[in-house]
Coordinates of C-alpha atoms and ligand atoms in Angstrom, one line a residue:
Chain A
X1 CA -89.4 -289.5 240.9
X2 CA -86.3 -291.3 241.6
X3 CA -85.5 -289.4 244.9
X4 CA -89.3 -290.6 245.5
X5 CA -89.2 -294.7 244.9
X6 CA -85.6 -294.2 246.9
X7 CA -87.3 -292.9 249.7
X8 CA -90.4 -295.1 249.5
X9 CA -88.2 -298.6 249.5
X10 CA -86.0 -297.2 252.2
X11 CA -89.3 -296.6 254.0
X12 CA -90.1 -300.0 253.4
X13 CA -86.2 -301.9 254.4
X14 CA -86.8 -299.6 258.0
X15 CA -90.2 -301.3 258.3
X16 CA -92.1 -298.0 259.0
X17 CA -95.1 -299.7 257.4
X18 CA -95.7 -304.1 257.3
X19 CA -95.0 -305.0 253.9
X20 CA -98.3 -307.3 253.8
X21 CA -100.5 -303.4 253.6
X22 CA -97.7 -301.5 251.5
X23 CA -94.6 -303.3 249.6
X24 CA -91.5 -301.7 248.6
X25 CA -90.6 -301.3 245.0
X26 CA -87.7 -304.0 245.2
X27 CA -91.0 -306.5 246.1
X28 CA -93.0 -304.9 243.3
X29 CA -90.6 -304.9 240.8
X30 CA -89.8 -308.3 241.0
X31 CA -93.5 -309.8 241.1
X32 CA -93.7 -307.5 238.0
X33 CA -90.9 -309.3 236.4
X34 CA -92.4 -312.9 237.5
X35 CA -95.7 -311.6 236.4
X36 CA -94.4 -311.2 232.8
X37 CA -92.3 -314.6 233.0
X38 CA -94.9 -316.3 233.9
X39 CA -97.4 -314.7 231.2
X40 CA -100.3 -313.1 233.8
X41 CA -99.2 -309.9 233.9
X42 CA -99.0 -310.1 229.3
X43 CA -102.1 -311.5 228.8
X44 CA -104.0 -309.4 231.5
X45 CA -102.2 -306.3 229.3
X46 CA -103.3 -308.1 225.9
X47 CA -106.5 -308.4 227.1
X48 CA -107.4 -305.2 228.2
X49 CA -105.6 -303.7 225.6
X50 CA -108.1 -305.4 223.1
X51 CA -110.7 -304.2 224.8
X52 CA -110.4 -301.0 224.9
X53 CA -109.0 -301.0 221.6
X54 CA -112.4 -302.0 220.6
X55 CA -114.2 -300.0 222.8
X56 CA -112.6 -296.9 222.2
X57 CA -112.1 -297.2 218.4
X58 CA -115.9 -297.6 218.6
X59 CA -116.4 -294.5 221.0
X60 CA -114.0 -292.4 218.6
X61 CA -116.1 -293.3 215.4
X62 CA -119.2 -293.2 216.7
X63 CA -118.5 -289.9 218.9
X64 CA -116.6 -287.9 216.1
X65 CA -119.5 -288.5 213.7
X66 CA -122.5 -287.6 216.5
X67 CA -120.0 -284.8 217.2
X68 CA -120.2 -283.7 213.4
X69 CA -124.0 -283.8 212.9
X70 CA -125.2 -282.4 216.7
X71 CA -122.9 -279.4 215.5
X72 CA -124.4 -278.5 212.6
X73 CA -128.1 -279.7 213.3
X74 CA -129.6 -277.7 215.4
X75 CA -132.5 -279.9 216.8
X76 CA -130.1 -282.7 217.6
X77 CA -128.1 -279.9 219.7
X78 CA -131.2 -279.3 221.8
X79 CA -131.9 -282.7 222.7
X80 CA -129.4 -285.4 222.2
X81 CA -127.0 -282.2 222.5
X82 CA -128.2 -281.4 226.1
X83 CA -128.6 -284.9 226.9
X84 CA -125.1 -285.9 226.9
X85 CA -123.7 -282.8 228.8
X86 CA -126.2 -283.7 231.4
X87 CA -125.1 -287.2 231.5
X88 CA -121.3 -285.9 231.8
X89 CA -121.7 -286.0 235.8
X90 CA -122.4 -289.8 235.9
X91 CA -119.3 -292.0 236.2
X92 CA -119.2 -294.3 233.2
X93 CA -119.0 -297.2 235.9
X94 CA -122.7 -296.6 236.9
X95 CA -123.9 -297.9 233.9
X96 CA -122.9 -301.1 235.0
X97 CA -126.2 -302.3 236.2
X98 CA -127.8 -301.7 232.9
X99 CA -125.4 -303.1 231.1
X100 CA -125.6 -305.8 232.9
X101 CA -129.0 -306.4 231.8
X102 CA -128.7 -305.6 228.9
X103 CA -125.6 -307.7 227.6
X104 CA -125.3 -310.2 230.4
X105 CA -122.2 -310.6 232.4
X106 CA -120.4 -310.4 229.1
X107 CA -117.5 -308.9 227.0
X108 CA -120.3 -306.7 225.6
X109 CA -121.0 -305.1 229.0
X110 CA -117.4 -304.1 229.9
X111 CA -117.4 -302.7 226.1
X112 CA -120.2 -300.5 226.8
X113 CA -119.0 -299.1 230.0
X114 CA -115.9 -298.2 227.9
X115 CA -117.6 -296.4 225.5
X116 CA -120.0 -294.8 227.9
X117 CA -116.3 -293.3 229.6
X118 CA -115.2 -292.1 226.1
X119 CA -118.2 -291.0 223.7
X120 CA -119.7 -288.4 225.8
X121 CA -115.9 -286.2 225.9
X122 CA -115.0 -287.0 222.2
X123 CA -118.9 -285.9 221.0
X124 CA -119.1 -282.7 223.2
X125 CA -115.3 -282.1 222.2
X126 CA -116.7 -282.5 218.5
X127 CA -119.6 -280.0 218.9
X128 CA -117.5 -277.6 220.2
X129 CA -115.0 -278.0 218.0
X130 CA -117.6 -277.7 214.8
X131 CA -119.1 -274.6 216.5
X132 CA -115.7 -273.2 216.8
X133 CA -115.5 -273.0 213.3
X134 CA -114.9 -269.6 211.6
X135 CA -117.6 -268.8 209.6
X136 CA -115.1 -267.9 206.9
X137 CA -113.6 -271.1 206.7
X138 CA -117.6 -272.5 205.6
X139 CA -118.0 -269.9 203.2
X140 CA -114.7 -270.3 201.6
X141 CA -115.3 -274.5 201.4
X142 CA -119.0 -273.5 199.9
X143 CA -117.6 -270.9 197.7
X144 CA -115.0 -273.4 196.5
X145 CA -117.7 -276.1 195.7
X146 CA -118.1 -278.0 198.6
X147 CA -120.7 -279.8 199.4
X148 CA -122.7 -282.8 201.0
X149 CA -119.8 -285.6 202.3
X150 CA -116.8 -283.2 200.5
X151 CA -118.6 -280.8 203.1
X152 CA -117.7 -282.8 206.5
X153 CA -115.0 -285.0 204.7
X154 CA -112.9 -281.9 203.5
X155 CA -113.8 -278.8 205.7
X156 CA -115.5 -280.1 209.3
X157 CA -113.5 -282.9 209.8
X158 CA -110.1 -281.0 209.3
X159 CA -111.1 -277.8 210.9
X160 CA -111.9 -279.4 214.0
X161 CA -109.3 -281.7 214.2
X162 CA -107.7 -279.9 216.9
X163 CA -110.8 -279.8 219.0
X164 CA -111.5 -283.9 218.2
X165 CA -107.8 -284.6 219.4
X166 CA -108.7 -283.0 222.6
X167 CA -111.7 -284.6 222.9
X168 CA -109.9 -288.1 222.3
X169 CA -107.4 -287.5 224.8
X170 CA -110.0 -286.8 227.2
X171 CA -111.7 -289.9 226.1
X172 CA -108.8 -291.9 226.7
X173 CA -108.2 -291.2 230.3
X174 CA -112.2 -291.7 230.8
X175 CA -111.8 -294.7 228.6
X176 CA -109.6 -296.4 230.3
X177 CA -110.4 -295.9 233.8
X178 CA -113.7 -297.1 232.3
X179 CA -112.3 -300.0 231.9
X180 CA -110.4 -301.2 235.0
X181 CA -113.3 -300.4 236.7
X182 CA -115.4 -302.8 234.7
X183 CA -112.8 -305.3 234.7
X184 CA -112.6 -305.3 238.5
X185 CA -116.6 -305.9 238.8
X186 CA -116.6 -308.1 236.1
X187 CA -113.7 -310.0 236.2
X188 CA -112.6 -312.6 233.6
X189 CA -108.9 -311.5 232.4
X190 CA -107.4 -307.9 231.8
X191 CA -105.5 -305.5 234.6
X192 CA -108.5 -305.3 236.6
X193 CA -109.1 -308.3 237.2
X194 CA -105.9 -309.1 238.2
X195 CA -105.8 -306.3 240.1
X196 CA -109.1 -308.0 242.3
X197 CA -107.5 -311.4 241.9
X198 CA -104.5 -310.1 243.9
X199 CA -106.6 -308.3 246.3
X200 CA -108.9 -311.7 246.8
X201 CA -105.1 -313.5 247.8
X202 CA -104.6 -310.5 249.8
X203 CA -101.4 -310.2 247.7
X204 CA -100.3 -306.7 247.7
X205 CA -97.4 -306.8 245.4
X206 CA -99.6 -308.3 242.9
X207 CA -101.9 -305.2 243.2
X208 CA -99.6 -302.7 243.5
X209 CA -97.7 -304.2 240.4
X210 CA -100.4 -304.2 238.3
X211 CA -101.3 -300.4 239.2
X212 CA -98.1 -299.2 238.3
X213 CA -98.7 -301.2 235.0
X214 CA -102.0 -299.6 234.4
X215 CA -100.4 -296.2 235.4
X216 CA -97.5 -296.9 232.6
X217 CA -99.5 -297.6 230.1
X218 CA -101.9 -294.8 230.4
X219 CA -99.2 -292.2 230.4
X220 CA -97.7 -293.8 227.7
X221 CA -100.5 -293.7 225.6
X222 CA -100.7 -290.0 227.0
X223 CA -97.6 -289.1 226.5
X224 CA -96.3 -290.8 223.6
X225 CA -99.3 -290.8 221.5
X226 CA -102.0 -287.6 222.1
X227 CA -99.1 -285.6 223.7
X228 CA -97.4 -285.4 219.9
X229 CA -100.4 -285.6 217.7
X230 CA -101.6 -282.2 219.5
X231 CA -97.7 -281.0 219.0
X232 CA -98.1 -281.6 215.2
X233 CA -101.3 -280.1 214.8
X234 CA -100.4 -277.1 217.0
X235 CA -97.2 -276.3 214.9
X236 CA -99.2 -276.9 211.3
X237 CA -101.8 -274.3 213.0
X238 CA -99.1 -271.8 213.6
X239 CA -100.5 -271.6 217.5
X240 CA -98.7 -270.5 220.0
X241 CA -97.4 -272.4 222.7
X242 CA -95.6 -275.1 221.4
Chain B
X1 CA -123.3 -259.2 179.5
X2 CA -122.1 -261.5 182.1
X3 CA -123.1 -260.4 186.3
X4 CA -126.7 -258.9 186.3
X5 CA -127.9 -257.7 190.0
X6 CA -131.7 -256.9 189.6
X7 CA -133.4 -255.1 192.4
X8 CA -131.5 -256.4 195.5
X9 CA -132.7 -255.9 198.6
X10 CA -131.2 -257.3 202.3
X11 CA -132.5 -256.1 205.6
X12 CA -131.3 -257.8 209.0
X13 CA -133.2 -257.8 211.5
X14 CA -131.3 -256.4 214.8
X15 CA -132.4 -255.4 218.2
X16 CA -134.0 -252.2 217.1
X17 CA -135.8 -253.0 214.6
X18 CA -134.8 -253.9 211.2
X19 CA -131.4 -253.3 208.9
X20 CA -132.0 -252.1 205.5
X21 CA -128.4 -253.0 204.4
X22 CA -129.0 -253.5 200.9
X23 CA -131.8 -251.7 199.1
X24 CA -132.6 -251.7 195.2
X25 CA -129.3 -252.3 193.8
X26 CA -129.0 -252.8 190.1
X27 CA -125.8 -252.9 188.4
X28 CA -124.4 -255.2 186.0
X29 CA -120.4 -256.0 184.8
X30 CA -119.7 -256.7 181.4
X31 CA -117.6 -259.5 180.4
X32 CA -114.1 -258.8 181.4
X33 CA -115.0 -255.5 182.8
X34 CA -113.3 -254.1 185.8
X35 CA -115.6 -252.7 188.2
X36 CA -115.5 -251.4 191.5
X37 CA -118.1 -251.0 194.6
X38 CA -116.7 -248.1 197.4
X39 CA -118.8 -247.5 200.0
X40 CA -118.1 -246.8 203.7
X41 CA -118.1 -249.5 206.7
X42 CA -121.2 -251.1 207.0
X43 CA -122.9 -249.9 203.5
X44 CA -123.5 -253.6 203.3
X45 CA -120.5 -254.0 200.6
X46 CA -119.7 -257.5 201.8
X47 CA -123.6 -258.6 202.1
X48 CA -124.1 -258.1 198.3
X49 CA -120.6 -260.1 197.3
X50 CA -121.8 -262.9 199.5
X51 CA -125.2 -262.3 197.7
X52 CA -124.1 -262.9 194.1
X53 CA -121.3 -265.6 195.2
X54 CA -125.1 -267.3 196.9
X55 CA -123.4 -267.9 199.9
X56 CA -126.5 -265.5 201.3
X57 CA -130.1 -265.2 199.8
X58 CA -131.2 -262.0 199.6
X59 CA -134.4 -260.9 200.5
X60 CA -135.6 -259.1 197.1
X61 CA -134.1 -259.3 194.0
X62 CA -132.4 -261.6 191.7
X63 CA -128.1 -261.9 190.4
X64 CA -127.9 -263.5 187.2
X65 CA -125.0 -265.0 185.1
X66 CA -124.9 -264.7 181.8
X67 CA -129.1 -264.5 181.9
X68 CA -129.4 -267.6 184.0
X69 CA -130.5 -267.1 187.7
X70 CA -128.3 -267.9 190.9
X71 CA -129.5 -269.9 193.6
X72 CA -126.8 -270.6 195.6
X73 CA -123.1 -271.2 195.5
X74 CA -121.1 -271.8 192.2
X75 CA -117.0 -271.9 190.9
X76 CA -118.3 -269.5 188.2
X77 CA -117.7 -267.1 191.1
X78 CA -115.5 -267.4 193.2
X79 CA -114.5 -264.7 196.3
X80 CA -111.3 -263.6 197.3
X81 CA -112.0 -262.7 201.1
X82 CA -110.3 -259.4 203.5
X83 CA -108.7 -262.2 205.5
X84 CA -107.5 -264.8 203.0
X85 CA -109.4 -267.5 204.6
X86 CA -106.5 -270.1 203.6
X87 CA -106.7 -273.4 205.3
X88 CA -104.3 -274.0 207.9
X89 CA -104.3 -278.3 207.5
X90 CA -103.1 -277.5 203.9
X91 CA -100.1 -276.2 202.6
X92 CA -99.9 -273.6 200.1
X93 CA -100.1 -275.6 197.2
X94 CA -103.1 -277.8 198.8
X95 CA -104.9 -274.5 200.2
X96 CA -104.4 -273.5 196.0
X97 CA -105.4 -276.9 194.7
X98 CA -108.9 -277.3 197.3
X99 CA -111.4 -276.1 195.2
X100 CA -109.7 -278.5 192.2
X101 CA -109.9 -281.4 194.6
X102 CA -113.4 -280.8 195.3
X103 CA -114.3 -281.2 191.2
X104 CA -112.3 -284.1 191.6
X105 CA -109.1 -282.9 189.2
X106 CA -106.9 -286.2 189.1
X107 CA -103.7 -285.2 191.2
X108 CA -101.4 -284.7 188.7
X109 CA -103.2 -282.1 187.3
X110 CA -104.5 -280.5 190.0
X111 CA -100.5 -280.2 190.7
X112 CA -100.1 -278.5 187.9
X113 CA -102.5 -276.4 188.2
X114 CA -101.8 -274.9 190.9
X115 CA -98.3 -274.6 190.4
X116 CA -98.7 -272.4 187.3
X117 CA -101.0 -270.3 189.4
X118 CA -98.1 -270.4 192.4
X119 CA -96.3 -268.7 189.8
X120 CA -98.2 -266.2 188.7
X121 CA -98.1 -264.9 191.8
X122 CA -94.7 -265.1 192.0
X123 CA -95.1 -267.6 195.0
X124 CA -93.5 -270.7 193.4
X125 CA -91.3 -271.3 196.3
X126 CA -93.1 -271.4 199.1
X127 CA -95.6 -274.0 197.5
X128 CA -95.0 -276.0 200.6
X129 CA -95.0 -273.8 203.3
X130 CA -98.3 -273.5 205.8
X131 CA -100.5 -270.5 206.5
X132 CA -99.0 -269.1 209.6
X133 CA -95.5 -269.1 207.5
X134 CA -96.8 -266.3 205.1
X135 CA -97.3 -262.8 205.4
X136 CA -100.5 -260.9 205.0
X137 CA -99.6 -259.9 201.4
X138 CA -98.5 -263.7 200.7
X139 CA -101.6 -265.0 201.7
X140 CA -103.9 -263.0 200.1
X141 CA -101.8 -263.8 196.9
X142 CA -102.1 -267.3 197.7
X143 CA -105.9 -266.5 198.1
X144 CA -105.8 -265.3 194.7
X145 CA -104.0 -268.2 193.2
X146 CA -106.6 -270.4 194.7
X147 CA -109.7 -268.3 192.8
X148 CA -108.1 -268.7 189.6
X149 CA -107.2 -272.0 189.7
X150 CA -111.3 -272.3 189.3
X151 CA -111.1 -270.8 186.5
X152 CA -114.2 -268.6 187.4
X153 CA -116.2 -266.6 185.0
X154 CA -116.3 -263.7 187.8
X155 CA -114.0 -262.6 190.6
X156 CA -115.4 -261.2 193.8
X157 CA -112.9 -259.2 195.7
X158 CA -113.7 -258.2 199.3
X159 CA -111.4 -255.5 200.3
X160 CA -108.4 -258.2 199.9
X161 CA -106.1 -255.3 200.2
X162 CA -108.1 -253.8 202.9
X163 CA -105.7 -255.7 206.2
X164 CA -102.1 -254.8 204.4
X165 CA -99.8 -251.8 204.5
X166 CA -99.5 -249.5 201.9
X167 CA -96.4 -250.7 200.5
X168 CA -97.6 -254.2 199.9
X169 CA -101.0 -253.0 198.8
X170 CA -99.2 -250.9 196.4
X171 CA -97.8 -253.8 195.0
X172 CA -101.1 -256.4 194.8
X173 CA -102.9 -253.5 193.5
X174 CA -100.4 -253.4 190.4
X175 CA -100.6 -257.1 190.3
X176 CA -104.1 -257.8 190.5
X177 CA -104.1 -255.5 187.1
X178 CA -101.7 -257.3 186.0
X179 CA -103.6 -260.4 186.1
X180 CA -106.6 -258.8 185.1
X181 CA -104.9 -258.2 181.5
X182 CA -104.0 -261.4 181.4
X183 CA -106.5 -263.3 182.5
X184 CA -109.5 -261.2 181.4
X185 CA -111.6 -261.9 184.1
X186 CA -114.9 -260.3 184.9
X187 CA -113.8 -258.7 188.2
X188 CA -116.4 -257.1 191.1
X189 CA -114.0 -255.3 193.6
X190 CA -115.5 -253.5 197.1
X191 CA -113.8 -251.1 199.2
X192 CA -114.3 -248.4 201.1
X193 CA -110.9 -247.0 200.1
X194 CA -112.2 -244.7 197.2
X195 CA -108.4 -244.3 195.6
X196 CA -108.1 -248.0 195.4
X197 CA -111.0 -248.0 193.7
X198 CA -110.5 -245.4 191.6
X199 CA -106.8 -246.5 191.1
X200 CA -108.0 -250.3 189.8
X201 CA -111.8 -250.1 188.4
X202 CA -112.8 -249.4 184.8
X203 CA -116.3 -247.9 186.5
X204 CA -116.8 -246.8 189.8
X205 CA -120.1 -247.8 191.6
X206 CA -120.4 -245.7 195.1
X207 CA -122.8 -247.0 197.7
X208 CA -124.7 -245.3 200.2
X209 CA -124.9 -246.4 203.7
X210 CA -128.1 -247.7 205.4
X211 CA -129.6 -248.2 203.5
X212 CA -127.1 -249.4 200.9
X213 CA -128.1 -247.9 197.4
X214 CA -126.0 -247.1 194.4
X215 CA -125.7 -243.3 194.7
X216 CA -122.9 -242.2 191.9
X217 CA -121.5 -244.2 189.0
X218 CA -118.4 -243.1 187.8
X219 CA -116.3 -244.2 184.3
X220 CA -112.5 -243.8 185.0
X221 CA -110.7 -243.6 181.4
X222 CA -107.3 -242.9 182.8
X223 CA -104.1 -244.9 180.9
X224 CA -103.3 -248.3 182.5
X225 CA -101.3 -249.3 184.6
X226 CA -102.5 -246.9 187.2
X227 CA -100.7 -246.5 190.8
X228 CA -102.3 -245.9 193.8
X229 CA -100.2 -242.7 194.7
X230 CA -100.3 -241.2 190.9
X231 CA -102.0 -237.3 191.2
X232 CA -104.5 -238.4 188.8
X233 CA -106.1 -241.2 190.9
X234 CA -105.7 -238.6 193.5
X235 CA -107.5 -236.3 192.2
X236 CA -110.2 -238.1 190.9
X237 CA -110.7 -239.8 194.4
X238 CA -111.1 -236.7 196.3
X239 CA -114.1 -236.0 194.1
X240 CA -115.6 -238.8 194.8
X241 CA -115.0 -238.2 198.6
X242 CA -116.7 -234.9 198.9
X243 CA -119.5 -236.2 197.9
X244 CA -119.3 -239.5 200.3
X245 CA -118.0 -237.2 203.5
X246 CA -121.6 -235.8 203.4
X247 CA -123.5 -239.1 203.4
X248 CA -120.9 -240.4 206.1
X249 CA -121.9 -237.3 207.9
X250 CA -125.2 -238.4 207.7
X251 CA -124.9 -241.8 209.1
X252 CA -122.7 -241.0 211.5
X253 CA -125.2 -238.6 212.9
X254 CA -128.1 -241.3 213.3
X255 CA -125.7 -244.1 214.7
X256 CA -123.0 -242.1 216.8
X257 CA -123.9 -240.1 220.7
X258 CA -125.3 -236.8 220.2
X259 CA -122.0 -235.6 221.5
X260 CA -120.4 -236.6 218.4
X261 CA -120.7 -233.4 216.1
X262 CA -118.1 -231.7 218.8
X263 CA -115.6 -234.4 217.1
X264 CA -116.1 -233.4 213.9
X265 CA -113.3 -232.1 212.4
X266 CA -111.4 -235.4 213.9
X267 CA -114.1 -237.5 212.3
X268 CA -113.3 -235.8 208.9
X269 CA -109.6 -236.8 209.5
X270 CA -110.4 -240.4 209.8
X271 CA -112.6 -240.8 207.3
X272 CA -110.2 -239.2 204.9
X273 CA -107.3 -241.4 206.3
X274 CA -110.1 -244.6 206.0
X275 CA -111.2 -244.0 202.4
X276 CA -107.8 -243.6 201.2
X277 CA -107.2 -240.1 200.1
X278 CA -104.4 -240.0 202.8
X279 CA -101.5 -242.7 202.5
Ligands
LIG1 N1 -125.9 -261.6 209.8 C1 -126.2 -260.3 210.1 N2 -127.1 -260.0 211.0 C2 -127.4 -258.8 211.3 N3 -126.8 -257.7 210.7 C3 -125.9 -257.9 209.8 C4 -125.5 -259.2 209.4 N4 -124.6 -259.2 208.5 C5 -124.4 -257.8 208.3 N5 -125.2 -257.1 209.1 C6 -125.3 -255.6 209.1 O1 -125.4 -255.2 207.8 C7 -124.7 -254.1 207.5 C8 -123.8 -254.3 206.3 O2 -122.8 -255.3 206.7 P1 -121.6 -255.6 205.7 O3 -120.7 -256.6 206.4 O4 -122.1 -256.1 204.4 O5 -120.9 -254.2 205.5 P2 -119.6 -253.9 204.8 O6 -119.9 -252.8 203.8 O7 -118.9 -255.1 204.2 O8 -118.7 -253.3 205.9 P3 -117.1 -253.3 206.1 O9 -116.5 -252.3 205.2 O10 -117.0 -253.0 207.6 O11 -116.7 -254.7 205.8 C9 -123.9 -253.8 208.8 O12 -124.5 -252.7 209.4 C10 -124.0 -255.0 209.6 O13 -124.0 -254.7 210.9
LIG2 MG1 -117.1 -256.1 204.6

């Protein structure tokens, strides 16, 4: 990684490429580091960070729970079930025109394109995980006297856990690619617009610096977060692999 | 009188045609009795457990408790599974404590509970460990914990012993006496090891295979505590095998290739090795 960025801003100080189309990390770094100074850089990460925040707590929530009730109702497999995988294949971002119409050019419409990234992965993550389920596992809960909410609350929900991690992970990277993407067409604050901004005054450090933010953040959420969740729950599991 | 199983029938249906796995079974247990089901694999032993713990309808037939009808599942019977089925998000104390949970026992309580059943297990120690931690003799002792600490009127035993060597079986065979005496527990035990059964059961129920019927029932007086390997349980199993090696024989003959009576004298080694008479 190092040996890479070395190479790259030698690349750049040899002028093998015009800075204006590609600048070297020095350049980047420090418009990063003004960015932050001067606040653009903080608030475009507060803002999008609030968004998704919303969006994808929404898209967790709503998914795990669709997740839940497709996997154990039948009918709802068949349709909404089928539905969703089918609507896997679109790209989150071409809901945009509906959204449009149906929010307005508002915070509601990047919100839905958000959640449109993240709730198909998390519910079809869900299902899985539900039908996963070892049938021994439901007639031990039964047997033991669970039932109704005590049913999902202390047997589905913790038996698929591992599946619903998955599925969030999954959801994240959708979710915030989602988001960018949205930001970028709809533009008022957050890392994609700043990324259009910077395009717009054909400033390339800007763009490039707020890339490698968005690229930082995501793996740290990755990394940090889902990374040692699935860890934990792989160890308390006793699986292999970890 | 306590368990009741009036004129049970199950029949799956399958690809050619229909399964008669259960068909007119009528037993009952008396309070506190020990009684045991042997049949071979597929007689449908696990069927009728899941039956009377109405995790399953049946098809005919009715189980009742204490002269009230079941209709579904109920702690009053609770069923220690062949693989323990012990929840790997809890620890062993948790896994012990679910059912408690459930009823909504206040925590302190439930704690306790399932501590003092930890013990009588002898397991106190690894109340915080997790499932993949424990052997296949711990768990199913942690299984066992976890049905008592329902307190249930009846306990269901699917071959629990059925996965572990015969050292450790040994062992949870003495145990699960044990805990018989002291608990007094109405216990329904299936197998298909017939000196297991012999070994533990105060009557000895043996099944037929497809269709499952009751074909023998068999009082064992012998002194308690009884051992798996003692000559007496031996001998009394064989008995009981002769007369299951011919209904095997019969089954095997409708399910197996046409080529299969050529393997019958290894046949006859496995199924005495299966039902026990071997260890
Ligand atoms: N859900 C089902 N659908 C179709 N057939 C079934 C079903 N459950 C059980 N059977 C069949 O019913 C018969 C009895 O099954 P069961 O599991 O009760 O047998 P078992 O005596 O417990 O066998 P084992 O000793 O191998 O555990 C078997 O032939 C099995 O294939
Ligand atoms: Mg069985």
């Amino acid at each position: 990684m190092i040996l890479l960025i070395g190479i790259w801003e030698a690349g750049s100080r040899a002028e093998l490429w015009p800075d204006y189309l590609f600048p070297s990390p020095s350049a980047i770094g420090s418009t990063l580091i003004d960015g932050v100074k001067d606040g653009s850089i903080l608030i475009g990460i507060g803002v999008s960070l609030w968004r998704i925040l919303l969006g994808y707590g929404l898209s967790v929530v709503g998914g795990v729970l669709l997740g839940l009730l497709i996997g154990r109702v039948q009918v709802l497999d068949q349709t909404l079930g089928v539905l969703l995988v089918g609507l896997q294949s679109l790209p989150s971002i071409a809901w945009f025109p509906l959204a449009i119409l149906w929010f307005g050019l508002s915070e509601g419409a990047i919100l839905f394109i958000v959640v449109m990234g993240a709730f198909q992965s998390i519910v079809i993550a869900t299902d899985a995980g539900v039908r996963g389920i070892s049938p021994l596992y439901v007639n031990v809960a039964r047997n033991l006297g669970a039932k109704g909410f005590q049913f999902y609350w202390r047997l589905l929900i913790p038996a698929t856990l591992p599946a619903i991690v998955t599925g969030m992970k999954q959801g994240w990277a959708f979710a915030w690619r989602s988001l960018i993407a949205g930001e970028m067409i709809f533009g008022n604050l957050g890392l994609g617009y700043l990324l259009m901004k910077g395009r717009e005054l054909n400033n390339m450090d800007e763009v490039l610096a707020v890339m490698v933010v968005i690229i930082v953040f995501g793996l740290c959420v990755d990394q940090l977060l889902f990374r040692r969740v699935e860890k934990k729950i792989h160890q308390r599991w006793g699986m292999i692999g970890t | 009188m306590r368990l009741k199983v009036e004129n049970l029938s199950k029949i799956f249906p399958t690809r050619h045609g229909t399964l008669s796995a259960l068909e007119e079974i009528n037993f009952e247990a008396r309070e506190g009795e020990f009684l045991c089901l042997v049949g071979p694999s597929g007689c449908g032993k696990s069927t009728l457990l899941n039956i009377i713990a109405g995790l399953q309808p049946p098809d005919q037939g009715r189980v009742w408790m204490n002269g009230e009808e079941v209709k579904g599942p109920g702690t009053d019977r609770i069923v220690i599974f062949q693989d323990a089925g012990l929840f790997p998000w809890l620890n062993v104390r948790q896994n012990v404590g679910y059912g408690l949970k459930i009823a909504g026992v206040p925590p302190q309580q439930r704690h306790q509970i399932a501590m003092s059943f930890l013990k009588m297990v002898h397991l106190s120690r690894f109340a915080g460990s997790y499932v993949h931690e424990l052997s296949g003799g711990m768990r199913q002792r942690v299984a066992i914990a976890r049905a008592l600490a329902m307190n249930p009127k009846v306990l269901l035993l699917d071959e629990p012993f059925a996965a572990l060597d015969s050292q450790t079986r040994d062992i949870l065979s003495g145990e699960l006496q044990d805990i018989w005496a002291r608990t007094k527990k109405t216990i329904v035990f299936v197998t298909h090891n017939v000196r297991e059964a012999v070994c533990l059961g105060d009557r000895v129920l043996v099944l037929s295979s497809q269709p499952g019927r009751i074909k023998k029932e068999l009082c064992v007086t012998l002194p308690r505590p009884r051992s798996l390997n003692s000559v007496e349980v031996g001998e009394l199993a064989s008995l009981i095998l002769k007369e299951l090696r011919e209904e095997i024989e019969r089954v095997m003959s409708k399910e197996m290739d046409s080529d299969w009576s050529t393997q019958k004298s290894d046949l006859f080694d496995l199924i005495d090795r299966n039902l026990g008479s071997g260890i």
